[in-house]
XYZ file of C-alpha atoms in Angstrom:
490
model
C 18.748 -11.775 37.498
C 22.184 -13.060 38.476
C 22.852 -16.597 39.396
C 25.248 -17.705 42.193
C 28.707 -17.891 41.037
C 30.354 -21.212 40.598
C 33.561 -21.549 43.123
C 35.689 -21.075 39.590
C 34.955 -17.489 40.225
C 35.261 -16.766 43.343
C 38.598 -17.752 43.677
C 42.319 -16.915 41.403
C 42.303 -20.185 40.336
C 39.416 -23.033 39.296
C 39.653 -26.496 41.304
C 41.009 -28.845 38.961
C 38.220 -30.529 37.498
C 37.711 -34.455 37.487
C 39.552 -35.965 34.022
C 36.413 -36.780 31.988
C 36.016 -39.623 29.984
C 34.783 -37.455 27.887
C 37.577 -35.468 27.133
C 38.287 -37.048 23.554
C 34.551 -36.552 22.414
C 34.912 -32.927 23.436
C 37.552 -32.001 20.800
C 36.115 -34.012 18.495
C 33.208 -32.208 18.216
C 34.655 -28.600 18.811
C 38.097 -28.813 16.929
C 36.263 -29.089 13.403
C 33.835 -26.298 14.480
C 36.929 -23.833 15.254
C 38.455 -24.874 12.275
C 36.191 -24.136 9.919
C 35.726 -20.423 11.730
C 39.625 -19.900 11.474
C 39.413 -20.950 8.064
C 36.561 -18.941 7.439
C 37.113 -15.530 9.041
C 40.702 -15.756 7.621
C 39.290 -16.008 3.882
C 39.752 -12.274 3.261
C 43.471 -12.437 3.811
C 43.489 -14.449 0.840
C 42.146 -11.857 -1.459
C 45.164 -9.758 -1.997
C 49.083 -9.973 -2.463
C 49.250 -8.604 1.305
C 47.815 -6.519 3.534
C 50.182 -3.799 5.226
C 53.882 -2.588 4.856
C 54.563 -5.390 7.728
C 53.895 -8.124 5.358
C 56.211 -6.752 2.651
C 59.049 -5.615 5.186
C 59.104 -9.284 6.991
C 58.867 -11.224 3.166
C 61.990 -8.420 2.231
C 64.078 -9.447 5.295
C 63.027 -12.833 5.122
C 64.432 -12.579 1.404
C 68.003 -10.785 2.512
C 68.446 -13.751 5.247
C 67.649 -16.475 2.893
C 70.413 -14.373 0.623
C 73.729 -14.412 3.867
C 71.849 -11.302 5.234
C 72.282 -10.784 9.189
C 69.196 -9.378 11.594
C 70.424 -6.120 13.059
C 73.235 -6.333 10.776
C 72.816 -5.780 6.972
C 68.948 -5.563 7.336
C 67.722 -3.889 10.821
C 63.886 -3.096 12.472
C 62.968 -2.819 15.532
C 60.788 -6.247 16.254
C 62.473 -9.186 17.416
C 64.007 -12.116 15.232
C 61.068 -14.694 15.821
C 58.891 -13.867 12.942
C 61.491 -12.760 10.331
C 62.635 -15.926 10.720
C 59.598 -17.827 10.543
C 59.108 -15.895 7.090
C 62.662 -16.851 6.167
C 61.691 -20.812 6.910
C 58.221 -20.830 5.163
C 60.014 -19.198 1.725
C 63.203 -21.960 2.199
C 60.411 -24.392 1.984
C 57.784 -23.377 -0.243
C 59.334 -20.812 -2.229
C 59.270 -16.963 -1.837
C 57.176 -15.652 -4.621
C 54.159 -15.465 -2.883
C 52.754 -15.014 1.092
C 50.060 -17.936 1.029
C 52.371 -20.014 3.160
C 52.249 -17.377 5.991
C 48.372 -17.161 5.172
C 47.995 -20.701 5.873
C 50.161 -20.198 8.905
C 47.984 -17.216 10.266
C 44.707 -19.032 10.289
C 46.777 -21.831 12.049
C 48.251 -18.930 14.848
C 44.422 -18.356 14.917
C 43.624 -21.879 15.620
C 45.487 -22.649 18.200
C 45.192 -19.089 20.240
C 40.999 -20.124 20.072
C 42.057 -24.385 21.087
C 44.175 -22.412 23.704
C 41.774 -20.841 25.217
C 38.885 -22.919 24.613
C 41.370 -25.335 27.130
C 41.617 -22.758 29.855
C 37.735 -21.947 29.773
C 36.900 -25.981 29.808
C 39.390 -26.445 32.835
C 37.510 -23.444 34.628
C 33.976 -23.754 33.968
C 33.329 -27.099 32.159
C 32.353 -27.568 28.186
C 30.011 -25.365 27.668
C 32.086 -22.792 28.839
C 35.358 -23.969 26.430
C 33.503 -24.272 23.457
C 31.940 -20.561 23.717
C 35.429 -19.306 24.336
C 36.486 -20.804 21.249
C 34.211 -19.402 19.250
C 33.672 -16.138 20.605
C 37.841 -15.605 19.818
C 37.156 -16.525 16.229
C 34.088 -14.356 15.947
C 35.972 -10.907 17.499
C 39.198 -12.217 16.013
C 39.195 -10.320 12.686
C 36.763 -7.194 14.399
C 39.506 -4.187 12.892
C 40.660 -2.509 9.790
C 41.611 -5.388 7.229
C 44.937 -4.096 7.108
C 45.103 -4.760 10.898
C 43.691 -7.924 11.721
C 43.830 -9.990 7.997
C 47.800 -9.524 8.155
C 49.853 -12.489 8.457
C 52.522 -9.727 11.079
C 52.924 -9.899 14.550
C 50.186 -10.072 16.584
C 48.781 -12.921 14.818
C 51.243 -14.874 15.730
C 52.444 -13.577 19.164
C 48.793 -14.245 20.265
C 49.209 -18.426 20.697
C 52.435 -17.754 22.672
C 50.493 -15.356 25.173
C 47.029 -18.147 25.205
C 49.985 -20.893 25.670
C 51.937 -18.864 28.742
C 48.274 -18.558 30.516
C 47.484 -22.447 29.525
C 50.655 -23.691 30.871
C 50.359 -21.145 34.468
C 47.120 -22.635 35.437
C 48.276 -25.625 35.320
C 51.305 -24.416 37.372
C 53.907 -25.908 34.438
C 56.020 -22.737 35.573
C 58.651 -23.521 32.960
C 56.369 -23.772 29.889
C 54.663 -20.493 31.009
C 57.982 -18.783 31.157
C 58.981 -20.360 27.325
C 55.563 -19.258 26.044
C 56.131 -15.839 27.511
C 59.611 -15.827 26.097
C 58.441 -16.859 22.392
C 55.770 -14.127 22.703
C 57.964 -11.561 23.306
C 60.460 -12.555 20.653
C 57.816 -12.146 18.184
C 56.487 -8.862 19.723
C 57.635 -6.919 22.446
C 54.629 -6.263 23.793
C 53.859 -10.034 23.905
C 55.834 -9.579 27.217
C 52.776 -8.526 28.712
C 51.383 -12.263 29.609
C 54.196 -12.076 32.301
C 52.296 -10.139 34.761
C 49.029 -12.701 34.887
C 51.996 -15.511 35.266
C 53.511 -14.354 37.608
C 50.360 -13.696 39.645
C 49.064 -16.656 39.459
C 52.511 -17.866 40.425
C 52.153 -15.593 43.528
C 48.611 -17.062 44.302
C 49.076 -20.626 43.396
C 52.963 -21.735 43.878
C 54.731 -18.997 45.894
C 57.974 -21.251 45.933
C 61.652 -20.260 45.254
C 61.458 -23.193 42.759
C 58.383 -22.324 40.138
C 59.782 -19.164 40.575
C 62.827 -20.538 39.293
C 61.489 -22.455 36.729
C 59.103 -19.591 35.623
C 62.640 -17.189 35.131
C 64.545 -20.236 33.349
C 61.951 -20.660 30.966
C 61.890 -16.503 29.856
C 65.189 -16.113 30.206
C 66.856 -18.692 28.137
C 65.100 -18.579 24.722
C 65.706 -14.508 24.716
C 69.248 -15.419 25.563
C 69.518 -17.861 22.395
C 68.276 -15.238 20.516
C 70.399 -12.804 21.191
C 73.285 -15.111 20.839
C 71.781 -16.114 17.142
C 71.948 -12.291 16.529
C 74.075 -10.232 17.754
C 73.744 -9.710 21.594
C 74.720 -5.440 21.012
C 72.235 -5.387 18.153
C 69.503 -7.274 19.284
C 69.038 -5.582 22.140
C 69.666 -1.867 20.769
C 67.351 -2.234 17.564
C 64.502 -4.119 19.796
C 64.731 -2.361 23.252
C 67.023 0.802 23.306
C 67.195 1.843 20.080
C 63.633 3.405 19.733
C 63.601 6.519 21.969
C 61.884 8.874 19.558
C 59.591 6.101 18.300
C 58.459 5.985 21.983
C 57.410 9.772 21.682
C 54.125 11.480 22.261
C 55.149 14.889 21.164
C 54.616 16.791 18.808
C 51.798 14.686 17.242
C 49.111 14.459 19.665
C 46.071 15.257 18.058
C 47.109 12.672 15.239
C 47.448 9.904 17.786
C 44.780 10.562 19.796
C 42.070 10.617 16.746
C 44.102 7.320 15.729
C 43.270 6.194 19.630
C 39.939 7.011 19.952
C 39.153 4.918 15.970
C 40.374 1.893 16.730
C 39.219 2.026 19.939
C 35.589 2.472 18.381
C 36.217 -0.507 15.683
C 37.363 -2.640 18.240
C 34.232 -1.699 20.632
C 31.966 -2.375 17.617
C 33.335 -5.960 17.298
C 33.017 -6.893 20.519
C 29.688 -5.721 20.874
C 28.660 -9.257 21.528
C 31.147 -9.452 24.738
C 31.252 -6.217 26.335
C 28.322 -6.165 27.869
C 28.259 -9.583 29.612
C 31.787 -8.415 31.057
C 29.886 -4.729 32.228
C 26.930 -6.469 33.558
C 28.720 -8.553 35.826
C 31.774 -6.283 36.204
C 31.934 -6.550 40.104
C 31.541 -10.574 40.890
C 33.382 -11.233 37.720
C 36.506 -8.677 38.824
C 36.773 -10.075 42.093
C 36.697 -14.011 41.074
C 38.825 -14.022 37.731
C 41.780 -11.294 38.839
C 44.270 -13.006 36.856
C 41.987 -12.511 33.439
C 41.793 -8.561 34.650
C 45.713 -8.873 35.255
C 46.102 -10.011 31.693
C 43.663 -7.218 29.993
C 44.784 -4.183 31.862
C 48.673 -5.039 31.123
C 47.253 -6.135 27.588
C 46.008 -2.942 27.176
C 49.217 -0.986 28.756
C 50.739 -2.639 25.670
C 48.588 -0.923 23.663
C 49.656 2.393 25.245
C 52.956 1.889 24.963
C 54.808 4.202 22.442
C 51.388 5.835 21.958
C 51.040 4.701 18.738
C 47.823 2.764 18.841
C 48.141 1.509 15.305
C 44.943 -1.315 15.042
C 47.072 -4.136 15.232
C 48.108 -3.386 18.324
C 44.573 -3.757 19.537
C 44.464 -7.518 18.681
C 45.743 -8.663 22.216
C 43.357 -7.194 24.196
C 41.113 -9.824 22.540
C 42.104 -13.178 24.201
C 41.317 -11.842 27.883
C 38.464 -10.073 26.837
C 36.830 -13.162 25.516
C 37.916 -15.111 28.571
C 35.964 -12.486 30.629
C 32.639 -12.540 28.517
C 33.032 -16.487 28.957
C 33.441 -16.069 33.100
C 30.587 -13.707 33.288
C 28.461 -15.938 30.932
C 28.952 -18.388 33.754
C 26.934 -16.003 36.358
C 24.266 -14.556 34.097
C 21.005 -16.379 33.269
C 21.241 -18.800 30.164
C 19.371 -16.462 27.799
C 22.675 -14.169 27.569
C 24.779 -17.147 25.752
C 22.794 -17.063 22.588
C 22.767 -13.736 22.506
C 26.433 -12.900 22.601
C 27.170 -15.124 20.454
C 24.748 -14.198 17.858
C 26.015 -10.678 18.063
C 29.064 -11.672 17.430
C 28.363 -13.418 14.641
C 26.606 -10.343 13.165
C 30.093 -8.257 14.224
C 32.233 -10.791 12.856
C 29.794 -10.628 9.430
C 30.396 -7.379 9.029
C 33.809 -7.223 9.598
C 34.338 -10.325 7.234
C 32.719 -8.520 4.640
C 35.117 -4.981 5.171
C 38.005 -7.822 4.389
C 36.012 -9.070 1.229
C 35.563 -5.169 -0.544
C 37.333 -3.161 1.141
C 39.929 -1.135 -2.184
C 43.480 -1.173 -0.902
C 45.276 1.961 -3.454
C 48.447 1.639 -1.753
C 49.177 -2.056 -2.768
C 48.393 -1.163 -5.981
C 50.685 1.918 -6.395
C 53.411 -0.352 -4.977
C 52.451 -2.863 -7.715
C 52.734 -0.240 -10.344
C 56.026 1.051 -8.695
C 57.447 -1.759 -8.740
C 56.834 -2.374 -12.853
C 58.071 0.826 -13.287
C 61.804 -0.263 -11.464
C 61.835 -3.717 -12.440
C 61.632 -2.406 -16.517
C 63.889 0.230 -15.635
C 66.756 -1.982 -13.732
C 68.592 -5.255 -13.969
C 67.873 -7.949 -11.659
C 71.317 -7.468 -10.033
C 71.067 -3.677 -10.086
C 70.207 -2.390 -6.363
C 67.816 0.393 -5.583
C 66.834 2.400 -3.064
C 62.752 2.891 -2.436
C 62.760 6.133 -0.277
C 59.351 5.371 1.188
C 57.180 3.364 3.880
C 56.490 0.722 0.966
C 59.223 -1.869 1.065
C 56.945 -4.349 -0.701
C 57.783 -2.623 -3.707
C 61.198 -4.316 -3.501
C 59.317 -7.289 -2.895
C 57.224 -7.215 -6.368
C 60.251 -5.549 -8.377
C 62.370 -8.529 -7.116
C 65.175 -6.196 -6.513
C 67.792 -6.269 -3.968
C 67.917 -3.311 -1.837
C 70.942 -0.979 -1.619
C 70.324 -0.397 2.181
C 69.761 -2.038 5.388
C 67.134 0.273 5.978
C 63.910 -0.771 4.003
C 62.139 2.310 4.902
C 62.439 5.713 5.548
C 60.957 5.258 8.685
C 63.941 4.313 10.891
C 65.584 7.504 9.134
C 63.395 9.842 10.131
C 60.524 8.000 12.511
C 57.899 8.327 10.089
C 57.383 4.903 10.668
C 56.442 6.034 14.136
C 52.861 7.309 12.877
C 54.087 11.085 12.948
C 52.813 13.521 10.851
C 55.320 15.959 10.695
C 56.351 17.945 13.879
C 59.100 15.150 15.089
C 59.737 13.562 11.293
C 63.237 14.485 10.133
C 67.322 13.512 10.175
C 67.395 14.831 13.930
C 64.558 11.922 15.369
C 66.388 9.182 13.164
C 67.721 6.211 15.052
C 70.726 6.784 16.802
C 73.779 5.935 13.980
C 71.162 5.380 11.138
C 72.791 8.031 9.287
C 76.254 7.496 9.574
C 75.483 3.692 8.334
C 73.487 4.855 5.424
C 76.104 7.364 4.197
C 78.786 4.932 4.483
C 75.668 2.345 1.989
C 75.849 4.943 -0.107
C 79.302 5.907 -0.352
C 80.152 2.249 -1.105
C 77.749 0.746 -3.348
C 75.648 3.462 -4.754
C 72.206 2.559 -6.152
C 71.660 2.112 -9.660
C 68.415 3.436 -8.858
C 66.526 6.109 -6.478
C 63.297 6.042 -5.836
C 61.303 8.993 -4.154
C 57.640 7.692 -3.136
C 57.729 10.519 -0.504
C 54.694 11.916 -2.767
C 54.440 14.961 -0.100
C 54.972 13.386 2.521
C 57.375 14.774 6.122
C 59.805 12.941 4.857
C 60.306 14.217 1.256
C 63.509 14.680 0.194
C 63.722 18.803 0.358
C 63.411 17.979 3.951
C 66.200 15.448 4.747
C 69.115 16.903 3.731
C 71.222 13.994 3.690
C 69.405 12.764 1.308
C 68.549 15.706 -0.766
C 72.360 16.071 -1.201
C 73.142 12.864 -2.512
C 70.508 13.365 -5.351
C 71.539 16.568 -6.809
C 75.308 15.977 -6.623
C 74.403 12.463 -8.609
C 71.368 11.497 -9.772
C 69.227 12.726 -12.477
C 65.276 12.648 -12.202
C 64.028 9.849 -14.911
C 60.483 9.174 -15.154
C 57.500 9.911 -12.288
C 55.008 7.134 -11.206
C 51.491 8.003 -9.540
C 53.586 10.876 -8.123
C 56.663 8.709 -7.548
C 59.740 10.452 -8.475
C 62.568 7.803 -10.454
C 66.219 9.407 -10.193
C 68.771 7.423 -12.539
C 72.812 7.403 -11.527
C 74.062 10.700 -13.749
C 76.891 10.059 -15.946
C 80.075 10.179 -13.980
C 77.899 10.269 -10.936
């Protein structure tokens, strides 16, 4: 049977609740709780090197920076500058021969996002209902593929800056919401998301010219100082316009959608402790927490977006989803609070033990690749991994001989295709002509082709294909790995 709703939820926004002594107590008791459940659930991204081609591409870039490199200029992707640069920080301080630094920083992003919204629960519905939010965040936190959620990449860390934008809106500091929305989508684009709760509860709370003002100040500013850091052209072609085919459905539907529906299913499974609270209540909780529906259903429109649905991406629908289990905990009868959380505990159990075994093969082809070019190169010799691997430039400690670390941005296999729209043709506009003009100046010492069948193998890319029988000579082959040395005179 449901209880009556407390006024929090029948209304946008929760009466401002007395200041309690108590306040101090509070986090004292719950910040070493979530603490020890970042630490915790973040113990399998310990266990390897890294986790996914993100890691390796940001600790690459971050390496090329640290070197004179430019973003957008002699090293290019299409993310925003946030996060290379926070990789380019952590290895100027603590060195760059490992990723622990970023690991520590990860279970830190974690923190906070769970503090975050632990705040706006407690503000809402009292202490009960901010600890529970903290720990159900923790417990669904790490509920996908290792590869996806143990990853010190983007979400991760885009995931405080959307908690903070939501923090600061309710309690209507209009230009710290706009700066938290800003720093969330300089780390990811869909971080921009968060905007459309803000600016409704802007609408419902503060409908003035001046939060309004504030609101646009605070986004607009930080992505301007980025841009100027960059290069204004470049940032905003290789993170906005430059990404037309990436943004493609065709010709690789079936693909996507069986990628959809998976992750969809893993991400179901570990929030089997919060889904049904949210269902069970789905009409009382709807109407009185709009802004936390706002914030899911453009959450998940980020997910959509470039149809991709790669399990990282999943990570943000998270954070509102737990804010909504913690609303509709508020209605049901006591009973359901133990329960959710102990199935989320089981969830989270299971999920933390997938981290703990779960074989990665590609990170150790990479690590075998990478042998294989570090004994057969100088350290000043550059090379050219023809792959979606650009951590094997990372463990070969080699410098690569293009901006491009992957093949992907050559022929959007990065995109998740698998085949129909792979090629020179889907490329990012002026990718070739730049990596011609790599090649023509500086050619690698060394070639490496860890196409191994893939769309994007060189009989298929002409460009490519061209350059390596007019002057390269095949060497040595490595789990299927093709070497190709510089032929004499070549």
């Amino acid at each position: 049977m449901l209880v009556e709703p407390p006024p929090s939820l029948r209304y946008v926004s929760a009466p401002r609740l007395p200041r309690r002594a108590q306040a101090a107590p509070f986090w004292r008791r719950v910040l070493p709780l979530l603490a020890v459940l970042a630490a915790v659930t973040r113990i399998p991204s310990f266990r390897l090197p890294l986790w996914n081609p993100d890691e390796g591409y940001l600790a690459v870039q971050a390496r090329i920076l640290a070197g004179g490199g430019t973003l957008y200029g002699t090293v290019v992707d299409r993310k925003p500058p946030l996060l290379p640069w926070l990789y380019e920080a952590a290895f100027a301080l603590c060195g760059d021969d490992s990723l622990r630094p970023l690991k520590v920083l990860a279970v830190l992003a974690q923190l906070t996002t769970a503090v975050l919204l632990s705040a706006i629960a407690r503000r809402r519905w009292g202490d009960r209902a901010g600890r529970t939010a903290g720990v159900l965040y923790l417990l669904a936190s790490i509920g996908l593929n290792p590869e996806d959620a143990q990853a010190a990449t983007f979400e991760v860390f885009m995931l405080p800056f959307t908690a903070a934008a939501l923090w600061c809106a309710d309690r209507r500091r209009w230009a710290g919401a706009g700066a938290a929305v800003a720093a969330a989508l300089l780390t990811k684009q869909t971080g921009g998301a968060v905007l459309l709760p803000v600016l409704w509860l802007l609408w419902h709370t503060a409908p003035t010219r001046n939060a309004l003002l504030r609101t646009a100040v605070g986004l607009t500013v930080p992505v301007a100082a980025a841009a100027l850091l960059t290069t204004p052209t470049g940032f905003f072609f290789w993170t906005v316009t430059g990404s037309g085919a990436y943004a493609s459905f065709t010709g690789s539907e079936l693909h996507v959608l069986v990628r959809a529906l998976t992750n969809t299913v893993i991400l179901t499974v570990a929030c089997a402790g919060l889904i049904p609270p949210v269902l069970r209540v789905l009409r009382i909780a709807r109407t009185g927490a709009a802004d936390l529906w706002l914030w899911l259903a453009s959450s998940a429109a980020a997910v959509v977006v470039g149809f991709h649905f790669f399990g990282h991406y999943y990570l943000q629908l998270i954070p509102p989803l737990v804010l909504l289990a913690t609303a509709a905990l508020q209605i049901l009868p006591h009973d359901w609070l133990p329960a959710t959380v102990l199935t989320s505990a089981c969830a989270c159990a299971l999920f933390l033990a997938w981290g703990l075994l779960a074989p990665r093969p590609e990170l150790a082809h990479a690590q075998r690749l990478a042998e294989a070019v570090r004994s057969r190169t100088a350290p000043d010799d550059r090379v050219l991994v023809w792959g979606i691997h650009p951590e094997t430039y990372l463990f070969a400690d080699r410098t690569p001989a293009s901006r491009f670390l992957t093949a992907g941005l050559l022929t959007n296999y990065s995109g998740g295709r698998d085949g129909p729209q792979v090629g020179e043709k889907y490329a990012v506009e002026g990718a070739w002509s730049l990596f011609r003009e790599e090649m023509a100046e500086r050619p690698p010492d060394l070639i490496v082709d860890d196409s191994r069948g893939k769309p994007f193998a060189p009989d298929r890319i002409p460009t490519l294909r061209r350059l390596l029988a007019g002057h390269y000579t095949e060497r040595s082959t490595v789990d299927g790995a093709v070497l190709y040395v510089r032929s004499p005179g070549g």
